[in-house]
mmCIF file of C-alpha atoms and ligand atoms in Angstrom:
data_model
loop_
_atom_site.group_PDB
_atom_site.id
_atom_site.type_symbol
_atom_site.label_atom_id
_atom_site.label_comp_id
_atom_site.label_asym_id
_atom_site.label_seq_id
_atom_site.Cartn_x
_atom_site.Cartn_y
_atom_site.Cartn_z
ATOM 1 C CA UNK X 27 174.891 107.941 152.609
ATOM 2 C CA UNK X 28 172.376 110.670 153.180
ATOM 3 C CA UNK X 29 170.647 113.312 151.145
ATOM 4 C CA UNK X 30 171.861 116.830 150.636
ATOM 5 C CA UNK X 31 169.986 120.104 150.711
ATOM 6 C CA UNK X 32 169.220 121.913 147.473
ATOM 7 C CA UNK X 33 168.982 125.678 147.974
ATOM 8 C CA UNK X 34 167.497 127.705 145.132
ATOM 9 C CA UNK X 35 167.573 131.496 145.350
ATOM 10 C CA UNK X 36 166.143 134.114 142.992
ATOM 11 C CA UNK X 37 166.079 131.842 139.952
ATOM 12 C CA UNK X 38 164.806 133.240 136.637
ATOM 13 C CA UNK X 39 164.599 131.368 133.344
ATOM 14 C CA UNK X 40 163.616 132.548 129.888
ATOM 15 C CA UNK X 41 163.862 131.104 126.416
ATOM 16 C CA UNK X 42 164.570 134.040 124.136
ATOM 17 C CA UNK X 43 161.934 136.613 124.999
ATOM 18 C CA UNK X 44 159.641 134.049 126.665
ATOM 19 C CA UNK X 45 159.999 134.218 130.434
ATOM 20 C CA UNK X 46 159.154 130.833 132.003
ATOM 21 C CA UNK X 47 159.373 131.762 135.685
ATOM 22 C CA UNK X 48 161.100 134.441 137.713
ATOM 23 C CA UNK X 49 162.608 134.906 141.131
ATOM 24 C CA UNK X 50 161.993 131.344 142.295
ATOM 25 C CA UNK X 51 163.418 130.636 145.744
ATOM 26 C CA UNK X 52 162.995 127.421 147.691
ATOM 27 C CA UNK X 53 165.020 124.961 149.709
ATOM 28 C CA UNK X 54 164.568 121.230 149.398
ATOM 29 C CA UNK X 55 165.421 120.137 152.922
ATOM 30 C CA UNK X 56 167.914 117.310 153.274
ATOM 31 C CA UNK X 57 166.289 113.898 153.074
ATOM 32 C CA UNK X 58 162.730 115.227 152.800
ATOM 33 C CA UNK X 59 160.228 114.517 150.043
ATOM 34 C CA UNK X 60 158.821 117.521 148.185
ATOM 35 C CA UNK X 61 156.271 117.802 145.398
ATOM 36 C CA UNK X 62 156.178 120.592 142.821
ATOM 37 C CA UNK X 63 152.710 121.212 141.397
ATOM 38 C CA UNK X 64 151.550 123.493 138.631
ATOM 39 C CA UNK X 65 149.354 123.538 135.541
ATOM 40 C CA UNK X 66 150.765 122.273 132.251
ATOM 41 C CA UNK X 67 153.340 124.538 130.691
ATOM 42 C CA UNK X 68 154.258 126.437 133.869
ATOM 43 C CA UNK X 69 157.839 125.261 133.623
ATOM 44 C CA UNK X 70 158.038 122.378 136.106
ATOM 45 C CA UNK X 71 160.159 120.244 133.813
ATOM 46 C CA UNK X 72 162.312 123.262 132.990
ATOM 47 C CA UNK X 73 162.846 123.755 136.732
ATOM 48 C CA UNK X 74 163.843 120.147 137.207
ATOM 49 C CA UNK X 75 166.297 120.294 134.309
ATOM 50 C CA UNK X 76 167.745 123.495 135.753
ATOM 51 C CA UNK X 77 168.473 121.746 139.052
ATOM 52 C CA UNK X 78 170.819 119.294 137.373
ATOM 53 C CA UNK X 79 172.404 121.899 135.135
ATOM 54 C CA UNK X 80 170.861 120.714 131.864
ATOM 55 C CA UNK X 81 169.272 124.141 131.417
ATOM 56 C CA UNK X 82 170.824 127.387 132.605
ATOM 57 C CA UNK X 83 168.661 130.025 134.273
ATOM 58 C CA UNK X 84 169.905 133.576 133.610
ATOM 59 C CA UNK X 85 169.940 134.769 137.213
ATOM 60 C CA UNK X 86 169.926 133.279 140.684
ATOM 61 C CA UNK X 87 171.790 130.475 142.387
ATOM 62 C CA UNK X 88 171.371 126.752 142.941
ATOM 63 C CA UNK X 89 173.560 125.621 145.808
ATOM 64 C CA UNK X 90 174.095 121.893 146.263
ATOM 65 C CA UNK X 91 176.624 120.530 148.707
ATOM 66 C CA UNK X 92 178.181 123.993 149.018
ATOM 67 C CA UNK X 93 178.561 124.460 145.251
ATOM 68 C CA UNK X 94 176.568 126.954 143.175
ATOM 69 C CA UNK X 95 176.049 124.944 140.014
ATOM 70 C CA UNK X 96 175.403 128.092 137.988
ATOM 71 C CA UNK X 97 178.877 129.409 138.809
ATOM 72 C CA UNK X 98 180.996 126.299 139.132
ATOM 73 C CA UNK X 99 183.395 124.731 136.643
ATOM 74 C CA UNK X 100 182.190 122.008 134.331
ATOM 75 C CA UNK X 101 184.310 119.522 136.267
ATOM 76 C CA UNK X 102 182.526 120.473 139.516
ATOM 77 C CA UNK X 103 179.168 120.237 137.751
ATOM 78 C CA UNK X 104 180.082 116.752 136.550
ATOM 79 C CA UNK X 105 180.812 115.716 140.145
ATOM 80 C CA UNK X 106 177.590 117.283 141.458
ATOM 81 C CA UNK X 107 175.575 115.508 138.779
ATOM 82 C CA UNK X 108 176.694 112.176 140.173
ATOM 83 C CA UNK X 109 174.665 112.956 143.302
ATOM 84 C CA UNK X 110 171.480 112.920 141.221
ATOM 85 C CA UNK X 111 169.161 110.238 140.049
ATOM 86 C CA UNK X 112 166.642 111.571 137.577
ATOM 87 C CA UNK X 113 163.492 110.100 136.135
ATOM 88 C CA UNK X 114 162.581 112.275 133.165
ATOM 89 C CA UNK X 115 158.977 112.849 132.160
ATOM 90 C CA UNK X 116 159.233 110.591 129.102
ATOM 91 C CA UNK X 117 161.390 107.979 130.850
ATOM 92 C CA UNK X 118 164.197 108.883 128.401
ATOM 93 C CA UNK X 119 165.154 105.255 127.805
ATOM 94 C CA UNK X 120 167.366 104.401 124.864
ATOM 95 C CA UNK X 121 165.051 102.686 122.402
ATOM 96 C CA UNK X 122 167.667 100.349 120.990
ATOM 97 C CA UNK X 123 168.888 99.063 124.362
ATOM 98 C CA UNK X 124 167.113 96.445 126.428
ATOM 99 C CA UNK X 125 166.052 97.288 129.975
ATOM 100 C CA UNK X 126 169.186 95.729 131.452
ATOM 101 C CA UNK X 127 171.522 97.868 129.347
ATOM 102 C CA UNK X 128 169.393 100.955 129.908
ATOM 103 C CA UNK X 129 169.597 100.465 133.673
ATOM 104 C CA UNK X 130 173.301 99.645 133.543
ATOM 105 C CA UNK X 131 174.088 102.732 131.463
ATOM 106 C CA UNK X 132 174.948 105.191 134.287
ATOM 107 C CA UNK X 133 177.152 102.559 135.958
ATOM 108 C CA UNK X 134 179.089 101.940 132.763
ATOM 109 C CA UNK X 135 179.325 105.671 132.134
ATOM 110 C CA UNK X 136 180.231 106.930 135.594
ATOM 111 C CA UNK X 137 181.960 104.084 137.437
ATOM 112 C CA UNK X 138 184.681 101.533 136.848
ATOM 113 C CA UNK X 139 182.685 98.666 138.237
ATOM 114 C CA UNK X 140 183.141 95.229 136.723
ATOM 115 C CA UNK X 141 180.365 93.691 134.653
ATOM 116 C CA UNK X 142 179.569 91.252 137.442
ATOM 117 C CA UNK X 143 179.212 94.087 139.972
ATOM 118 C CA UNK X 144 177.064 95.966 137.467
ATOM 119 C CA UNK X 145 174.861 92.900 136.966
ATOM 120 C CA UNK X 146 174.317 92.604 140.695
ATOM 121 C CA UNK X 147 173.280 96.249 141.082
ATOM 122 C CA UNK X 148 171.070 96.244 138.000
ATOM 123 C CA UNK X 149 169.261 93.071 139.070
ATOM 124 C CA UNK X 150 168.727 94.495 142.566
ATOM 125 C CA UNK X 151 167.223 97.753 141.248
ATOM 126 C CA UNK X 152 165.081 95.947 138.687
ATOM 127 C CA UNK X 153 163.703 93.787 141.440
ATOM 128 C CA UNK X 154 163.065 96.859 143.589
ATOM 129 C CA UNK X 155 160.847 98.380 140.888
ATOM 130 C CA UNK X 156 159.157 95.059 140.102
ATOM 131 C CA UNK X 157 160.782 94.413 136.745
ATOM 132 C CA UNK X 158 162.605 91.158 137.428
ATOM 133 C CA UNK X 159 162.358 88.978 134.369
ATOM 134 C CA UNK X 160 161.920 91.885 131.952
ATOM 135 C CA UNK X 161 165.650 92.597 131.558
ATOM 136 C CA UNK X 162 165.837 91.636 127.896
ATOM 137 C CA UNK X 163 162.780 93.589 126.777
ATOM 138 C CA UNK X 164 163.169 96.688 124.644
ATOM 139 C CA UNK X 165 161.429 99.923 125.774
ATOM 140 C CA UNK X 166 159.141 99.701 122.740
ATOM 141 C CA UNK X 167 157.855 96.296 123.848
ATOM 142 C CA UNK X 168 156.593 97.245 127.307
ATOM 143 C CA UNK X 169 153.782 99.335 128.778
ATOM 144 C CA UNK X 170 154.129 102.983 129.764
ATOM 145 C CA UNK X 171 154.052 102.029 133.442
ATOM 146 C CA UNK X 172 156.864 99.557 132.966
ATOM 147 C CA UNK X 173 158.909 102.199 131.150
ATOM 148 C CA UNK X 174 158.414 104.526 134.114
ATOM 149 C CA UNK X 175 159.621 101.863 136.487
ATOM 150 C CA UNK X 176 162.605 101.086 134.260
ATOM 151 C CA UNK X 177 163.463 104.792 134.254
ATOM 152 C CA UNK X 178 163.248 104.757 138.031
ATOM 153 C CA UNK X 179 165.539 101.712 138.275
ATOM 154 C CA UNK X 180 168.062 103.533 136.124
ATOM 155 C CA UNK X 181 167.741 106.660 138.273
ATOM 156 C CA UNK X 182 168.621 104.599 141.350
ATOM 157 C CA UNK X 183 171.708 102.653 140.264
ATOM 158 C CA UNK X 184 174.232 105.230 141.422
ATOM 159 C CA UNK X 185 172.645 105.397 144.909
ATOM 160 C CA UNK X 186 171.690 109.038 144.404
ATOM 161 C CA UNK X 187 171.514 111.528 147.238
ATOM 162 C CA UNK X 188 169.024 113.654 145.331
ATOM 163 C CA UNK X 189 166.235 112.045 143.338
ATOM 164 C CA UNK X 190 164.209 114.066 140.847
ATOM 165 C CA UNK X 191 161.133 112.476 139.327
ATOM 166 C CA UNK X 192 159.118 114.176 136.625
ATOM 167 C CA UNK X 193 155.503 112.974 136.677
ATOM 168 C CA UNK X 194 156.026 109.423 137.908
ATOM 169 C CA UNK X 195 152.262 108.947 137.632
ATOM 170 C CA UNK X 196 151.622 110.068 134.065
ATOM 171 C CA UNK X 197 150.241 107.170 132.065
ATOM 172 C CA UNK X 198 149.769 105.043 135.178
ATOM 173 C CA UNK X 199 146.517 103.838 136.669
ATOM 174 C CA UNK X 200 145.680 104.967 140.242
ATOM 175 C CA UNK X 201 146.772 101.699 141.813
ATOM 176 C CA UNK X 202 150.158 101.690 140.094
ATOM 177 C CA UNK X 203 150.564 105.356 140.985
ATOM 178 C CA UNK X 204 150.129 104.411 144.627
ATOM 179 C CA UNK X 205 152.691 101.630 144.255
ATOM 180 C CA UNK X 206 155.193 104.083 142.745
ATOM 181 C CA UNK X 207 154.462 106.547 145.574
ATOM 182 C CA UNK X 208 155.035 103.809 148.134
ATOM 183 C CA UNK X 209 158.249 102.839 146.385
ATOM 184 C CA UNK X 210 159.517 106.418 146.564
ATOM 185 C CA UNK X 211 158.669 106.603 150.291
ATOM 186 C CA UNK X 212 160.474 103.312 150.881
ATOM 187 C CA UNK X 213 163.519 104.468 148.923
ATOM 188 C CA UNK X 214 163.525 107.670 150.955
ATOM 189 C CA UNK X 215 163.453 105.605 154.152
ATOM 190 C CA UNK X 216 166.227 103.336 152.918
ATOM 191 C CA UNK X 217 168.733 105.867 151.585
ATOM 192 C CA UNK X 218 167.570 109.184 153.103
ATOM 193 C CA UNK X 219 167.756 110.841 149.688
ATOM 194 C CA UNK X 220 166.329 114.303 149.099
ATOM 195 C CA UNK X 221 163.430 113.793 146.695
ATOM 196 C CA UNK X 222 161.576 116.199 144.418
ATOM 197 C CA UNK X 223 158.553 114.899 142.551
ATOM 198 C CA UNK X 224 156.911 116.927 139.820
ATOM 199 C CA UNK X 225 153.294 115.929 139.452
ATOM 200 C CA UNK X 226 149.745 116.879 138.551
ATOM 201 C CA UNK X 227 148.356 114.149 140.727
ATOM 202 C CA UNK X 228 146.214 115.538 143.544
ATOM 203 C CA UNK X 229 146.163 112.299 145.463
ATOM 204 C CA UNK X 230 149.927 111.979 145.362
ATOM 205 C CA UNK X 231 150.328 115.609 146.380
ATOM 206 C CA UNK X 232 148.008 115.128 149.338
ATOM 207 C CA UNK X 233 149.554 111.947 150.666
ATOM 208 C CA UNK X 234 153.224 111.666 149.757
ATOM 209 C CA UNK X 235 155.295 114.810 150.350
ATOM 210 C CA UNK X 236 156.669 116.550 153.398
ATOM 211 C CA UNK X 237 156.629 119.807 151.435
ATOM 212 C CA UNK X 238 154.604 121.129 148.533
ATOM 213 C CA UNK X 239 155.310 123.939 146.086
ATOM 214 C CA UNK X 240 153.264 125.362 143.286
ATOM 215 C CA UNK X 241 154.231 127.210 140.111
ATOM 216 C CA UNK X 242 151.651 129.481 138.493
ATOM 217 C CA UNK X 243 151.811 132.560 136.288
ATOM 218 C CA UNK X 244 155.578 132.491 136.072
ATOM 219 C CA UNK X 245 156.016 132.476 139.819
ATOM 220 C CA UNK X 246 156.406 130.070 142.669
ATOM 221 C CA UNK X 247 153.109 130.819 144.399
ATOM 222 C CA UNK X 248 154.041 128.909 147.541
ATOM 223 C CA UNK X 249 156.488 126.419 148.886
ATOM 224 C CA UNK X 250 156.349 124.994 152.372
ATOM 225 C CA UNK X 251 155.327 122.185 154.699
ATOM 226 C CA UNK X 252 152.468 120.113 153.280
ATOM 227 C CA UNK X 253 150.039 121.412 155.887
ATOM 228 C CA UNK X 254 150.483 124.988 154.652
ATOM 229 C CA UNK X 255 149.343 124.230 151.120
ATOM 230 C CA UNK X 256 146.738 121.655 152.081
ATOM 231 C CA UNK X 257 144.977 124.199 154.298
ATOM 232 C CA UNK X 258 145.642 127.212 152.080
ATOM 233 C CA UNK X 259 142.954 129.676 151.035
ATOM 234 C CA UNK X 260 145.058 130.883 148.117
ATOM 235 C CA UNK X 261 142.592 130.510 145.186
ATOM 236 C CA UNK X 262 145.015 128.916 142.759
ATOM 237 C CA UNK X 263 146.294 126.383 145.297
ATOM 238 C CA UNK X 264 142.763 125.509 146.391
ATOM 239 C CA UNK X 265 141.539 125.137 142.839
ATOM 240 C CA UNK X 266 144.435 122.903 141.865
ATOM 241 C CA UNK X 267 144.179 120.646 144.907
ATOM 242 C CA UNK X 268 140.458 120.229 144.333
ATOM 243 C CA UNK X 269 140.714 119.880 140.568
ATOM 244 C CA UNK X 270 137.743 122.157 139.866
ATOM 245 C CA UNK X 271 137.094 124.562 137.007
ATOM 246 C CA UNK X 272 136.313 127.367 139.416
ATOM 247 C CA UNK X 273 139.337 129.533 140.074
ATOM 248 C CA UNK X 274 142.128 131.343 138.306
ATOM 249 C CA UNK X 275 143.346 128.317 136.308
ATOM 250 C CA UNK X 276 141.630 127.976 132.943
ATOM 251 C CA UNK X 277 142.000 125.721 129.929
ATOM 252 C CA UNK X 278 144.717 127.991 128.550
ATOM 253 C CA UNK X 279 146.112 128.573 132.027
ATOM 254 C CA UNK X 280 144.787 132.009 133.006
ATOM 255 C CA UNK X 281 141.376 133.659 133.341
ATOM 256 C CA UNK X 282 140.387 137.225 133.886
ATOM 257 C CA UNK X 283 138.225 138.469 136.747
ATOM 258 C CA UNK X 284 135.085 138.861 134.586
ATOM 259 C CA UNK X 285 135.270 135.263 133.445
ATOM 260 C CA UNK X 286 135.761 134.054 137.030
ATOM 261 C CA UNK X 287 132.730 136.044 138.204
ATOM 262 C CA UNK X 288 130.659 134.551 135.380
ATOM 263 C CA UNK X 289 131.694 131.024 136.409
ATOM 264 C CA UNK X 290 130.927 131.642 140.072
ATOM 265 C CA UNK X 291 127.441 132.743 139.012
ATOM 266 C CA UNK X 292 126.974 129.538 137.015
ATOM 267 C CA UNK X 293 127.986 127.427 140.007
ATOM 268 C CA UNK X 294 125.700 129.424 142.282
ATOM 269 C CA UNK X 295 122.932 128.514 139.836
ATOM 270 C CA UNK X 296 123.739 124.834 140.250
ATOM 271 C CA UNK X 297 126.303 124.043 137.535
ATOM 272 C CA UNK X 298 128.774 121.288 138.477
ATOM 273 C CA UNK X 299 132.324 122.669 138.455
ATOM 274 C CA UNK X 300 133.918 119.239 138.392
ATOM 275 C CA UNK X 301 136.648 118.073 140.717
ATOM 276 C CA UNK X 302 136.233 117.166 144.340
ATOM 277 C CA UNK X 303 135.484 120.513 145.837
ATOM 278 C CA UNK X 304 134.521 119.292 149.262
ATOM 279 C CA UNK X 305 137.842 117.591 150.011
ATOM 280 C CA UNK X 306 139.611 119.900 152.396
ATOM 281 C CA UNK X 307 142.369 119.800 154.875
ATOM 282 C CA UNK X 308 145.181 117.479 155.714
ATOM 283 C CA UNK X 309 144.986 113.730 155.389
ATOM 284 C CA UNK X 310 147.595 111.450 156.951
ATOM 285 C CA UNK X 311 150.876 111.160 155.126
ATOM 286 C CA UNK X 312 151.909 107.886 153.523
ATOM 287 C CA UNK X 313 154.441 105.928 155.580
ATOM 288 C CA UNK X 314 157.214 103.603 154.529
ATOM 289 C CA UNK X 315 156.145 99.969 154.302
ATOM 290 C CA UNK X 316 156.289 98.318 157.743
ATOM 291 C CA UNK X 317 159.722 96.833 158.295
ATOM 292 C CA UNK X 318 161.466 99.628 156.406
ATOM 293 C CA UNK X 319 163.921 101.837 158.273
ATOM 294 C CA UNK X 320 162.700 105.006 159.941
ATOM 295 C CA UNK X 321 162.589 108.060 157.676
ATOM 296 C CA UNK X 322 165.355 110.269 158.995
ATOM 297 C CA UNK X 323 163.951 113.109 156.896
ATOM 298 C CA UNK X 324 160.662 112.901 158.770
ATOM 299 C CA UNK X 325 162.386 113.161 162.117
ATOM 300 C CA UNK X 326 164.496 116.127 161.027
ATOM 301 C CA UNK X 327 161.383 117.698 159.526
ATOM 302 C CA UNK X 328 159.545 117.556 162.808
ATOM 303 C CA UNK X 329 162.213 119.680 164.445
ATOM 304 C CA UNK X 330 162.447 121.984 161.468
ATOM 305 C CA UNK X 331 158.693 122.568 161.309
ATOM 306 C CA UNK X 332 158.512 123.166 165.057
ATOM 307 C CA UNK X 333 161.067 125.934 164.654
ATOM 308 C CA UNK X 334 159.200 127.720 161.854
ATOM 309 C CA UNK X 335 155.765 127.058 163.334
ATOM 310 C CA UNK X 336 155.128 130.622 164.612
ATOM 311 C CA UNK X 337 155.721 132.017 161.113
ATOM 312 C CA UNK X 338 153.045 129.803 159.501
ATOM 313 C CA UNK X 339 149.347 130.642 158.995
ATOM 314 C CA UNK X 340 147.113 129.686 161.941
ATOM 315 C CA UNK X 341 145.255 126.954 160.017
ATOM 316 C CA UNK X 342 148.535 125.313 159.065
ATOM 317 C CA UNK X 343 149.815 125.572 162.636
ATOM 318 C CA UNK X 344 146.723 123.787 163.896
ATOM 319 C CA UNK X 345 147.027 121.067 161.279
ATOM 320 C CA UNK X 346 150.684 120.523 162.139
ATOM 321 C CA UNK X 347 150.033 120.385 165.869
ATOM 322 C CA UNK X 348 147.161 117.950 165.304
ATOM 323 C CA UNK X 349 149.228 115.654 163.158
ATOM 324 C CA UNK X 350 152.069 115.774 165.666
ATOM 325 C CA UNK X 351 149.670 114.947 168.464
ATOM 326 C CA UNK X 352 148.255 112.057 166.440
ATOM 327 C CA UNK X 353 151.605 110.761 165.530
ATOM 328 C CA UNK X 354 152.378 108.074 168.060
ATOM 329 C CA UNK X 355 154.578 106.705 165.343
ATOM 330 C CA UNK X 356 156.854 109.713 165.494
ATOM 331 C CA UNK X 357 156.849 109.669 169.279
ATOM 332 C CA UNK X 358 158.031 106.091 169.230
ATOM 333 C CA UNK X 359 160.607 106.956 166.655
ATOM 334 C CA UNK X 360 162.022 109.863 168.547
ATOM 335 C CA UNK X 361 162.111 107.905 171.786
ATOM 336 C CA UNK X 362 164.049 105.216 170.042
ATOM 337 C CA UNK X 363 166.477 107.663 168.522
ATOM 338 C CA UNK X 364 167.075 110.530 170.860
ATOM 339 C CA UNK X 365 169.406 110.274 173.808
ATOM 340 C CA UNK X 366 167.379 109.840 176.966
ATOM 341 C CA UNK X 367 166.532 113.094 178.645
ATOM 342 C CA UNK X 368 168.587 113.640 181.756
ATOM 343 C CA UNK X 369 166.716 112.656 184.912
ATOM 344 C CA UNK X 370 166.042 115.522 187.261
HETATM 345 N N1 ATP G 9 164.411 123.730 125.433
HETATM 346 C C1 ATP G 9 163.393 124.589 125.314
HETATM 347 N N2 ATP G 9 163.445 125.613 124.453
HETATM 348 C C2 ATP G 9 162.445 126.522 124.352
HETATM 349 N N3 ATP G 9 161.321 126.473 125.097
HETATM 350 C C3 ATP G 9 161.210 125.478 125.969
HETATM 351 C C4 ATP G 9 162.227 124.483 126.138
HETATM 352 N N4 ATP G 9 161.834 123.616 127.103
HETATM 353 C C5 ATP G 9 160.632 124.060 127.524
HETATM 354 N N5 ATP G 9 160.243 125.159 126.861
HETATM 355 C C6 ATP G 9 159.008 125.938 127.083
HETATM 356 O O1 ATP G 9 158.912 126.212 128.470
HETATM 357 C C7 ATP G 9 157.561 126.161 128.920
HETATM 358 C C8 ATP G 9 157.456 125.267 130.115
HETATM 359 O O2 ATP G 9 157.676 123.923 129.716
HETATM 360 P P1 ATP G 9 157.731 122.703 130.736
HETATM 361 O O3 ATP G 9 157.935 121.489 129.926
HETATM 362 O O4 ATP G 9 158.715 122.974 131.809
HETATM 363 O O5 ATP G 9 156.264 122.744 131.355
HETATM 364 P P2 ATP G 9 155.647 121.745 132.440
HETATM 365 O O6 ATP G 9 155.193 122.595 133.593
HETATM 366 O O7 ATP G 9 156.606 120.658 132.738
HETATM 367 O O8 ATP G 9 154.360 121.195 131.681
HETATM 368 P P3 ATP G 9 153.682 119.716 131.746
HETATM 369 O O9 ATP G 9 152.931 119.677 133.041
HETATM 370 O O10 ATP G 9 152.763 119.719 130.575
HETATM 371 O O11 ATP G 9 154.779 118.702 131.658
HETATM 372 C C9 ATP G 9 156.744 125.722 127.710
HETATM 373 O O12 ATP G 9 156.173 126.869 127.142
HETATM 374 C C10 ATP G 9 157.775 125.122 126.781
HETATM 375 O O13 ATP G 9 157.391 125.284 125.443
HETATM 376 MG MG1 MG G 10 156.646 118.669 132.401
#
């Protein structure tokens, strides 16, 4: 079992006269972990729902496993949906079902497995997310973090090849957020699933993904290898990653030039703009827990990034080359995996 690529081309979505985003193109590489950032209301959740065919963009294509889900039959869409495991922003648990039945739901719906097989899978996934013992609890009786983890267990029961997670960190403390991040890395290592995480969390964005994208002002501002965004001078990307008030993102999303100039003057006069403005550059990426399998996505990514390297900005190129040079881990991995080079 391994992940599949998701190729999005020229996607535009509106509700009535309200355009949410337009001409969005990006490819989630097979088995890699990507994060989609963007201020509130920029349509991240709408994008995620579009990927599984719950919402229908007006134009563009979404090709998964050779099928454009905006053109295919409903039977094909049903088959494609089985490739997905989705953790919705609100967890989307059924309030009247206990955690066991919630987690078992996709298995009962989509497979003909026996109840004893279902029990085995459910217990395994509940253990994976640290919920053993909570099977009989109702969603209303547990904390927000536990609901997130239950939603994740349910997203995993069909062994998905594509995992979409909408704000896994919302409502979680920083430590639990790190645990969830580690869990997603470990799952990626174990099943090589293609993962897209929607998040506001700067720390998660800096440490977890192979690729980062950002939605702003109805457009995908950027999408690419993590090093490209983490070293970017693009004002909106910089502002978001540093969490400061200085930049194009305002309380109601957008600011005009006059307002930005006014704010820069205030900061020049010593006003604190919030955030962590002096954090710059690329910090090491989170790894699977020791003992986990090698991330196949990371190995494929190394080749992929090497190929596109000349097309990337110089700062990103340097960051990539540095991290490759640092990465004894990857060297060891590739030595272990590649056929030996022919002796001369
Ligand atoms: N089914 C719908 N019908 C009409 N408008 C919708 C629908 N779903 C979302 N929207 C609108 O689309 C816009 C984007 O919403 P979305 O939930 O995708 O934002 P988001 O980026 O996920 O925000 P947040 O970070 O707060 O979760 C909002 O203006 C929202 O009101
Ligand atoms: Mg959302």
